[in-house]
mmCIF file of C-alpha atoms in Angstrom:
data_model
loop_
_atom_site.group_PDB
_atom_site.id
_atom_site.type_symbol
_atom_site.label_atom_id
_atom_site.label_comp_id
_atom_site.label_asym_id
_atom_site.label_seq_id
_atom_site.Cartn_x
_atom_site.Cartn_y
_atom_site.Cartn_z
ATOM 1 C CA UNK A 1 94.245 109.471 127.050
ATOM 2 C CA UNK A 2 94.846 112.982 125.793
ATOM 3 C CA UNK A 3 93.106 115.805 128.565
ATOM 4 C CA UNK A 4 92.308 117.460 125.442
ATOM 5 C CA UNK A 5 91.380 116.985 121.974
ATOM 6 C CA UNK A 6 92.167 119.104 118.453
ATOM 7 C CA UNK A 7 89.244 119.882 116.315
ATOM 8 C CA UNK A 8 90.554 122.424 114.021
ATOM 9 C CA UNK A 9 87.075 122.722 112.013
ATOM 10 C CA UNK A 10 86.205 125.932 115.099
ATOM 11 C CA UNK A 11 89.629 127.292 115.210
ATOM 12 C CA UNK A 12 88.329 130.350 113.582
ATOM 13 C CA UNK A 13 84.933 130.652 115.347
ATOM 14 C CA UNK A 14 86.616 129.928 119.036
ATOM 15 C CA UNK A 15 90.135 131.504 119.102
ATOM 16 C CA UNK A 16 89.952 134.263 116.144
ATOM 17 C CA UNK A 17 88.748 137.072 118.500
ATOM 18 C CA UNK A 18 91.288 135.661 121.483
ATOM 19 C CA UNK A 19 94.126 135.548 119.442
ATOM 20 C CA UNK A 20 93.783 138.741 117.685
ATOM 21 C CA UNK A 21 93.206 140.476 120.586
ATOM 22 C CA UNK A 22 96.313 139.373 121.463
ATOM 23 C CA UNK A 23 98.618 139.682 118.523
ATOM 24 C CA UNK A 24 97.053 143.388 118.125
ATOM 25 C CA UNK A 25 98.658 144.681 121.677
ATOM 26 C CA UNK A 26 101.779 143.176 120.527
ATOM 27 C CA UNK A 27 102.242 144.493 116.376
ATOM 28 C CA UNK A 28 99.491 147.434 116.781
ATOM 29 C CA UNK A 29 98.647 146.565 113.180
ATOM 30 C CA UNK A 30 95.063 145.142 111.966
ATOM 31 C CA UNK A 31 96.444 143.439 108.532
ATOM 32 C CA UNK A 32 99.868 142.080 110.055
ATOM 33 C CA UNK A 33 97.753 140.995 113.048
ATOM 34 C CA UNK A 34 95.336 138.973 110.982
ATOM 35 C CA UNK A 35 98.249 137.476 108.704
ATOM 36 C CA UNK A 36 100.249 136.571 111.769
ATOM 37 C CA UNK A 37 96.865 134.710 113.159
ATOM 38 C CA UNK A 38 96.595 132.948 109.388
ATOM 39 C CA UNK A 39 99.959 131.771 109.868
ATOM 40 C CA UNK A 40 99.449 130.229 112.995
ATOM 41 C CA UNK A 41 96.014 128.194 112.547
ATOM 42 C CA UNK A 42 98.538 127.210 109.008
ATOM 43 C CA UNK A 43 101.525 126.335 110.996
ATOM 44 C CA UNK A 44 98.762 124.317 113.748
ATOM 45 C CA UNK A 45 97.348 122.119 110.842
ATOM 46 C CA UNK A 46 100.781 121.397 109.795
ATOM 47 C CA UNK A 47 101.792 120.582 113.433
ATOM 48 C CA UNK A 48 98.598 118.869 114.492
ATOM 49 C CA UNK A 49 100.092 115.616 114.486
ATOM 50 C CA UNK A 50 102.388 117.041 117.530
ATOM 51 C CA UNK A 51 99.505 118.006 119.554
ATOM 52 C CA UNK A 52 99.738 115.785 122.861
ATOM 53 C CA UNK A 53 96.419 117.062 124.356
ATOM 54 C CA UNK A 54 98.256 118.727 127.492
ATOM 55 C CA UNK A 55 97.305 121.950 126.930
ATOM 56 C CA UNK A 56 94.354 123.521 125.723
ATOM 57 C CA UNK A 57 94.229 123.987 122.017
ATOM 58 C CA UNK A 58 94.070 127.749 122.819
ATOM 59 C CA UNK A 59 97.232 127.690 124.748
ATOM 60 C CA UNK A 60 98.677 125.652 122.124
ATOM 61 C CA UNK A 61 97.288 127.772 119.436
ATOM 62 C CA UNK A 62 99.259 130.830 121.454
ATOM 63 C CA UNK A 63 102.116 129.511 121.789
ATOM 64 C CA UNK A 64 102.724 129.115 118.029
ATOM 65 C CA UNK A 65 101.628 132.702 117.668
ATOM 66 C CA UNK A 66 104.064 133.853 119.826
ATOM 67 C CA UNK A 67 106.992 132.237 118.147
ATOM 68 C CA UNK A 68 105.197 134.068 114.516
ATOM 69 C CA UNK A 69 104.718 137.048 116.061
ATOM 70 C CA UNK A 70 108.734 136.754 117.286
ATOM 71 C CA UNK A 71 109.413 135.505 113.804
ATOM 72 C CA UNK A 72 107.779 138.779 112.268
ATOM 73 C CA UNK A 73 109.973 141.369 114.361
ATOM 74 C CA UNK A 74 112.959 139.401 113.666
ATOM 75 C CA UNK A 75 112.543 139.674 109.838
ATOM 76 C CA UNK A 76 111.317 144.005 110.464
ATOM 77 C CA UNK A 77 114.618 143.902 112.457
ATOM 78 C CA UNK A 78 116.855 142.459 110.137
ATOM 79 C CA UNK A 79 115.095 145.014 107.627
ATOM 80 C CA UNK A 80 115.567 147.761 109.858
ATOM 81 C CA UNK A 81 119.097 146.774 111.061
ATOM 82 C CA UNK A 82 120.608 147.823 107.474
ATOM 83 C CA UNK A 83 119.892 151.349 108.491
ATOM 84 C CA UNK A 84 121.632 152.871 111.144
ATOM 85 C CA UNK A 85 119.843 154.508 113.922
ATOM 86 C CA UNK A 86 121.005 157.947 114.175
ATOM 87 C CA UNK A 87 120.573 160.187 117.166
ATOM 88 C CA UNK A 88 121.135 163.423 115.303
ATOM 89 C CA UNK A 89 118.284 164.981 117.567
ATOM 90 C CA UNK A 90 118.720 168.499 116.399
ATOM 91 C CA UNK A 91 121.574 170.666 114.742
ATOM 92 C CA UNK A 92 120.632 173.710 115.374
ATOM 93 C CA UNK A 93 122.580 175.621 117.955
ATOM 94 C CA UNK A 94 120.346 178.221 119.176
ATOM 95 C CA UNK A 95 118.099 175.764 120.765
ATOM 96 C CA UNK A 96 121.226 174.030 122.863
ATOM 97 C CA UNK A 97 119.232 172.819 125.781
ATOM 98 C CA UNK A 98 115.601 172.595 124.536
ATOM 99 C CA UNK A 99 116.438 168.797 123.676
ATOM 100 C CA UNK A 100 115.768 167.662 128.021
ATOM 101 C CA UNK A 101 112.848 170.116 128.062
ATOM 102 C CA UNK A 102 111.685 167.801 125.064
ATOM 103 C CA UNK A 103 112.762 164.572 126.112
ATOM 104 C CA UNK A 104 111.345 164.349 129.595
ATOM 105 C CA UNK A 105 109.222 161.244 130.456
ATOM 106 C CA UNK A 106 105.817 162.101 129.800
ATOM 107 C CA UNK A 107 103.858 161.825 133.026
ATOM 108 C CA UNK A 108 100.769 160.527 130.488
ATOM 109 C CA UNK A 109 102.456 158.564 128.559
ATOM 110 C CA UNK A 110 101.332 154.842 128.935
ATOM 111 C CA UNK A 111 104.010 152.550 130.997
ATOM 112 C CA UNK A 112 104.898 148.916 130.057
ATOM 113 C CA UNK A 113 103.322 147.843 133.321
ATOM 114 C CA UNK A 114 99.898 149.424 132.198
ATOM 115 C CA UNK A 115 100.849 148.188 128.935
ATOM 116 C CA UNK A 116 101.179 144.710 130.702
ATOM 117 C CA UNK A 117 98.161 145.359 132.900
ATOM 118 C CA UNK A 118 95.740 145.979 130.070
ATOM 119 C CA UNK A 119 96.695 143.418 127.989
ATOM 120 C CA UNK A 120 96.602 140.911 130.980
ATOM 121 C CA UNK A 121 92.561 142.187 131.511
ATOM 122 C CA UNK A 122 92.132 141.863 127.664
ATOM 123 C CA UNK A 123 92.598 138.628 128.331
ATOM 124 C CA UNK A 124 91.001 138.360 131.363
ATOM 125 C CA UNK A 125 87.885 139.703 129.649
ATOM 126 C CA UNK A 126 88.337 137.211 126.866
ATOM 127 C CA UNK A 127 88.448 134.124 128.982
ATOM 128 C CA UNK A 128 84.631 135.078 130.571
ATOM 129 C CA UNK A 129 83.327 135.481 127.119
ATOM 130 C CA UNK A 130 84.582 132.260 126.338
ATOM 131 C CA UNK A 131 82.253 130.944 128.969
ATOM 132 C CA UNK A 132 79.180 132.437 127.878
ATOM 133 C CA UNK A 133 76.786 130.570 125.084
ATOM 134 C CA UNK A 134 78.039 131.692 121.516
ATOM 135 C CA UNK A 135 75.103 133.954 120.898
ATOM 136 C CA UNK A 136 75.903 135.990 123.734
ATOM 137 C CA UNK A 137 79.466 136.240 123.344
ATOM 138 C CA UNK A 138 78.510 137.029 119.115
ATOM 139 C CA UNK A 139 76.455 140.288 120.516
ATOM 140 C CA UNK A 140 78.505 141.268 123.228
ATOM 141 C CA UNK A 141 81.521 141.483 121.185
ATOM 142 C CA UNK A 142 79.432 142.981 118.247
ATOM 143 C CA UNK A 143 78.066 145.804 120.168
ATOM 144 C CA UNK A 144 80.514 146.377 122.839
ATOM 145 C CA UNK A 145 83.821 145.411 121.324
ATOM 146 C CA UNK A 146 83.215 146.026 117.383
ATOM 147 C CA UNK A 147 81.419 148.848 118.374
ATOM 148 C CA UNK A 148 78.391 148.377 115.531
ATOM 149 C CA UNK A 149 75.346 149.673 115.662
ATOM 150 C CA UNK A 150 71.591 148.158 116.979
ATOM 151 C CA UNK A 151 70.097 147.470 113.738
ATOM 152 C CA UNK A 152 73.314 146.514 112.280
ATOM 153 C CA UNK A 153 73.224 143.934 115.044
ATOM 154 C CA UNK A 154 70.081 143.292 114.351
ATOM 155 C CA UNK A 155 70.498 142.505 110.197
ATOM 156 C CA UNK A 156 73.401 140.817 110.719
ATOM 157 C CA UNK A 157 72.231 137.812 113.690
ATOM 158 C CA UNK A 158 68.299 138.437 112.394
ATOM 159 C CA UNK A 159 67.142 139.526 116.209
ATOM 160 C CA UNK A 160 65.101 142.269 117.195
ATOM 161 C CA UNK A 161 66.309 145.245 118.844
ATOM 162 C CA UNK A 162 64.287 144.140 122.736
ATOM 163 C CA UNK A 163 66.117 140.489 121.936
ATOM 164 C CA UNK A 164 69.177 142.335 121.239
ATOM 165 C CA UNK A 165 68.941 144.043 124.601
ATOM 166 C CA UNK A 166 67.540 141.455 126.394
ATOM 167 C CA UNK A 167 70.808 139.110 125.193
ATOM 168 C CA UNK A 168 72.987 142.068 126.179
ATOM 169 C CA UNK A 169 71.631 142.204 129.856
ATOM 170 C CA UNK A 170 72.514 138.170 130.254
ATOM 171 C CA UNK A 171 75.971 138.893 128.749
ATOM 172 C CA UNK A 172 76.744 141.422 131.044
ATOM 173 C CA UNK A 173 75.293 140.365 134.264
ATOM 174 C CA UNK A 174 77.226 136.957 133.178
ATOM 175 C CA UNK A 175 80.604 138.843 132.321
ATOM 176 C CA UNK A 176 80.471 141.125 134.998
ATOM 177 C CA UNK A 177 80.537 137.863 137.663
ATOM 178 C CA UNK A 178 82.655 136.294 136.210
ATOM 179 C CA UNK A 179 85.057 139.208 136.288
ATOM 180 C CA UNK A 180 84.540 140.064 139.921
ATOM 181 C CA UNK A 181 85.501 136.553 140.441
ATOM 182 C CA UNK A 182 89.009 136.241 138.601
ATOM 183 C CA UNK A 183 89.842 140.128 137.989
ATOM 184 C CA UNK A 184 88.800 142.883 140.062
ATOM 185 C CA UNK B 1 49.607 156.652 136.295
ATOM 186 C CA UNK B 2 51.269 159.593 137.165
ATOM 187 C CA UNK B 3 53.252 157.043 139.513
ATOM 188 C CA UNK B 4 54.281 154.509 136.991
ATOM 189 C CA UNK B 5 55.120 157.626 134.626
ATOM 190 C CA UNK B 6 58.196 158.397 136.997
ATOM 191 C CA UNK B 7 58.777 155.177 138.575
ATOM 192 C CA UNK B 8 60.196 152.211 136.881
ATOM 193 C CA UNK B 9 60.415 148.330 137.485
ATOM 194 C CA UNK B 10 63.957 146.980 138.667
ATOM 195 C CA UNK B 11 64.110 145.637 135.392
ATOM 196 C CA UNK B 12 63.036 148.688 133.220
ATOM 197 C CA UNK B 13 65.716 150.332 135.471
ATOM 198 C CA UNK B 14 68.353 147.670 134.522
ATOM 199 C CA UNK B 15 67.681 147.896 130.911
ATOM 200 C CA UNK B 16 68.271 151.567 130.841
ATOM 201 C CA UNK B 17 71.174 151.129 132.872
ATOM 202 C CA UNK B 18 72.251 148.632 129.748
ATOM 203 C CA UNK B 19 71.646 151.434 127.531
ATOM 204 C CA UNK B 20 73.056 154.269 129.399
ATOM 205 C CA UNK B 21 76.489 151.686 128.745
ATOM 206 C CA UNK B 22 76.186 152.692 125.320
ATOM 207 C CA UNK B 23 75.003 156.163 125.324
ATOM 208 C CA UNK B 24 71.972 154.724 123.852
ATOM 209 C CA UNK B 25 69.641 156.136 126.568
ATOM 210 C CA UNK B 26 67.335 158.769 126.270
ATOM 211 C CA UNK B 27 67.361 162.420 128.657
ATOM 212 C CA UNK B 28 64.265 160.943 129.965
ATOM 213 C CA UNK B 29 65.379 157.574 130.516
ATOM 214 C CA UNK B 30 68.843 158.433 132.623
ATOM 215 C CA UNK B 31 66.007 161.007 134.855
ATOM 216 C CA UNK B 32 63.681 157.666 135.859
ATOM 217 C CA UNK B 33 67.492 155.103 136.341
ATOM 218 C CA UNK B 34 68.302 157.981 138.485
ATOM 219 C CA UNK B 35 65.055 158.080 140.592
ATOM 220 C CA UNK B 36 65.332 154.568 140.890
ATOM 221 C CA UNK B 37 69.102 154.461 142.054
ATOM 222 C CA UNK B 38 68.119 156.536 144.795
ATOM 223 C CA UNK B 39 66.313 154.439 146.749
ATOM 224 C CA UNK B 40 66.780 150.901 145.396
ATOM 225 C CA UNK B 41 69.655 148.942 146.305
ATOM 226 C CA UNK B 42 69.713 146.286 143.410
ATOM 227 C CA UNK B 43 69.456 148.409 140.710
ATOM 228 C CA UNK B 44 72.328 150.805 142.449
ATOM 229 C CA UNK B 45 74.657 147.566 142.481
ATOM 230 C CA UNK B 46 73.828 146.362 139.176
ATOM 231 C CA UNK B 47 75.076 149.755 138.348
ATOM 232 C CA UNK B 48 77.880 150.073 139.837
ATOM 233 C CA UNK B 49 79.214 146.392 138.826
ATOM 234 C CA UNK B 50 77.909 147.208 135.242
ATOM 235 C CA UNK B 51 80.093 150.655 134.876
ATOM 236 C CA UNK B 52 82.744 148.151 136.999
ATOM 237 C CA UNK B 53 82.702 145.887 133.251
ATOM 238 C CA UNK B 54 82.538 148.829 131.241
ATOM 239 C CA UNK B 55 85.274 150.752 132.550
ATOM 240 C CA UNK B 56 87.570 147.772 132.435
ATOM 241 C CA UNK B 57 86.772 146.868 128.925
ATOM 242 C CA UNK B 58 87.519 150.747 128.337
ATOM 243 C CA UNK B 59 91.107 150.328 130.167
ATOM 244 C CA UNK B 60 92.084 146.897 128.115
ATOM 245 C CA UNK B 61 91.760 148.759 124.841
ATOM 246 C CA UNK B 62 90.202 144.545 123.604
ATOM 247 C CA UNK B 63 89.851 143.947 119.964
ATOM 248 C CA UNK B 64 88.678 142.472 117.999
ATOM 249 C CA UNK B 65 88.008 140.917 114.368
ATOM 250 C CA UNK B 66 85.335 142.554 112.162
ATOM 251 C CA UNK B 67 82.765 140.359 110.337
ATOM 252 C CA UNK B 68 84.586 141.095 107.163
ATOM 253 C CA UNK B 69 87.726 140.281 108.758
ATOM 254 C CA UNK B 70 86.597 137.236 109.954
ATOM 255 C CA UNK B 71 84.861 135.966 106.988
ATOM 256 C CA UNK B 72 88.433 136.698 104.753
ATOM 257 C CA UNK B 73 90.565 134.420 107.866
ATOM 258 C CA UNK B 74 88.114 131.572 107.672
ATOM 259 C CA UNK B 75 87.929 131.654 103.964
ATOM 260 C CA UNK B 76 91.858 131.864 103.870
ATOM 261 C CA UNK B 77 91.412 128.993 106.832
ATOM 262 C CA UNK B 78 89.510 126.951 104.381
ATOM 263 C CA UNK B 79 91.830 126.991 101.919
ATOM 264 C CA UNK B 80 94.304 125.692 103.892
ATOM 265 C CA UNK B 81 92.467 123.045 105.448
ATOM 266 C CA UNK B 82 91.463 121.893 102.125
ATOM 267 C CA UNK B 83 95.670 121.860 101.026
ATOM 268 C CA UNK B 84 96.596 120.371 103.955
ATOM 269 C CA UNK B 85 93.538 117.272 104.179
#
């Protein structure tokens, strides 16, 4: 018997968030990032058949969007690769030398191991929502993530602002545990 | 009364400490969490663990998909579901 089962009917609901969050680090693009994810939950209901209940359907689910989100720099590649990169930094001769003054790592500038690091607590942060009860998780990412507004919140989910809050407190007490458990 | 006009619960103290989260708390408000975190050692580690989260979901930059956004992937979803039954 399969350790897990397929129910693609809460794809959207469960993994949307997770697996945006993680195409976005990779293609830094909102609309490519929600294509790519469209693709996948496509290229999963074509594939379902396949699913041997192994893995998770979220790991599943990922690893299909990692071969799309491959798939999608291959084809901007192959785009791309008609046009020569040229290195023609600067003609000018009067500023001979200014190009290592210009060209020196930035001590600000974000590493691939922070890179790495961050997206690695993204979705570090994204397995504790999963574990908290949906309207929790729904608020938490609406006020904290999204970034909307109380009343917003409030229209939207048809809570008050103290049941707003009081929701909020459980969510992050909840998250916050859970973090200090597997993260910091 | 004077008392209960500077002093707050544990509670009261961890709800503005919620709101102070989201710059949502009043001059007032971040005057009595501050009273409080003097002396009281729960509300000072709620604190602490709750600018802990909120620093960390600062540093990972997560995303994620607006309600409109959503709504156009699961309609899309649909769709497909529907093609592919």
């Amino acid at each position: 018997m399969p350790k897990h089962l397929i129910n693609p009917n809460n794809w959207v609901k469960q993994y949307s968030d997770y697996l945006f969050n993680y195409t976005i680090t990779r293609v830094n693009d909102r609309e490519i990032a929600q294509d790519l994810i469209s693709e996948t939950f496509l290229a999963g209901l074509k594939s379902m058949v396949n699913f041997k209940g192994e893995a998770s359907e979220r790991t599943w689910l990922i690893s299909i969007l990692k071969r799309k989100i491959i798939d999608h720099y291959r084809k901007i590649n192959s785009n791309k690769g008609k046009a020569e990169v040229r290195m023609n930094y600067n003609n000018n001769e009067d500023s001979d030398g200014d190009w290592l003054e210009e060209r020196v790592a930035d001590p600000f500038d974000k590493t691939a191991e922070d890179t790495l690091e961050n997206s690695e607590l993204g979705d570090a942060i994204y397995d504790c929502l999963e574990k908290l009860p949906e309207k929790q998780a729904d608020v938490f990412k609406m006020k904290t993530i999204l970034g909307y507004d109380t009343e917003t919140i409030c229209n939207e989910l048809d809570i008050t602002a103290s049941n707003l809050w009081v929701i909020i407190h459980r969510a992050r007490t909840a998250l916050a545990d859970c973090m200090e458990k597997n993260w910091f | 009364m004077k008392k209960k006009f500077l002093f707050i619960s544990c509670d009261e103290a961890k709800h503005i400490c919620d709101k102070v989260q989201y710059g949502e708390a009043t001059g007032w408000e971040q005057v009595q969490l501050s009273l409080r975190l003097m002396w009281c050692k729960f509300t000072k580690s709620y604190s602490k663990s709750n600018s802990k989260l909120t620093d960390a979901i600062e540093k990972a930059h997560v995303s994620g998909l607006k309600l409109e956004e959503r709504e156009k992937l699961q309609k899309k979803f649909e769709e497909d579901l529907t093609n592919n039954q």
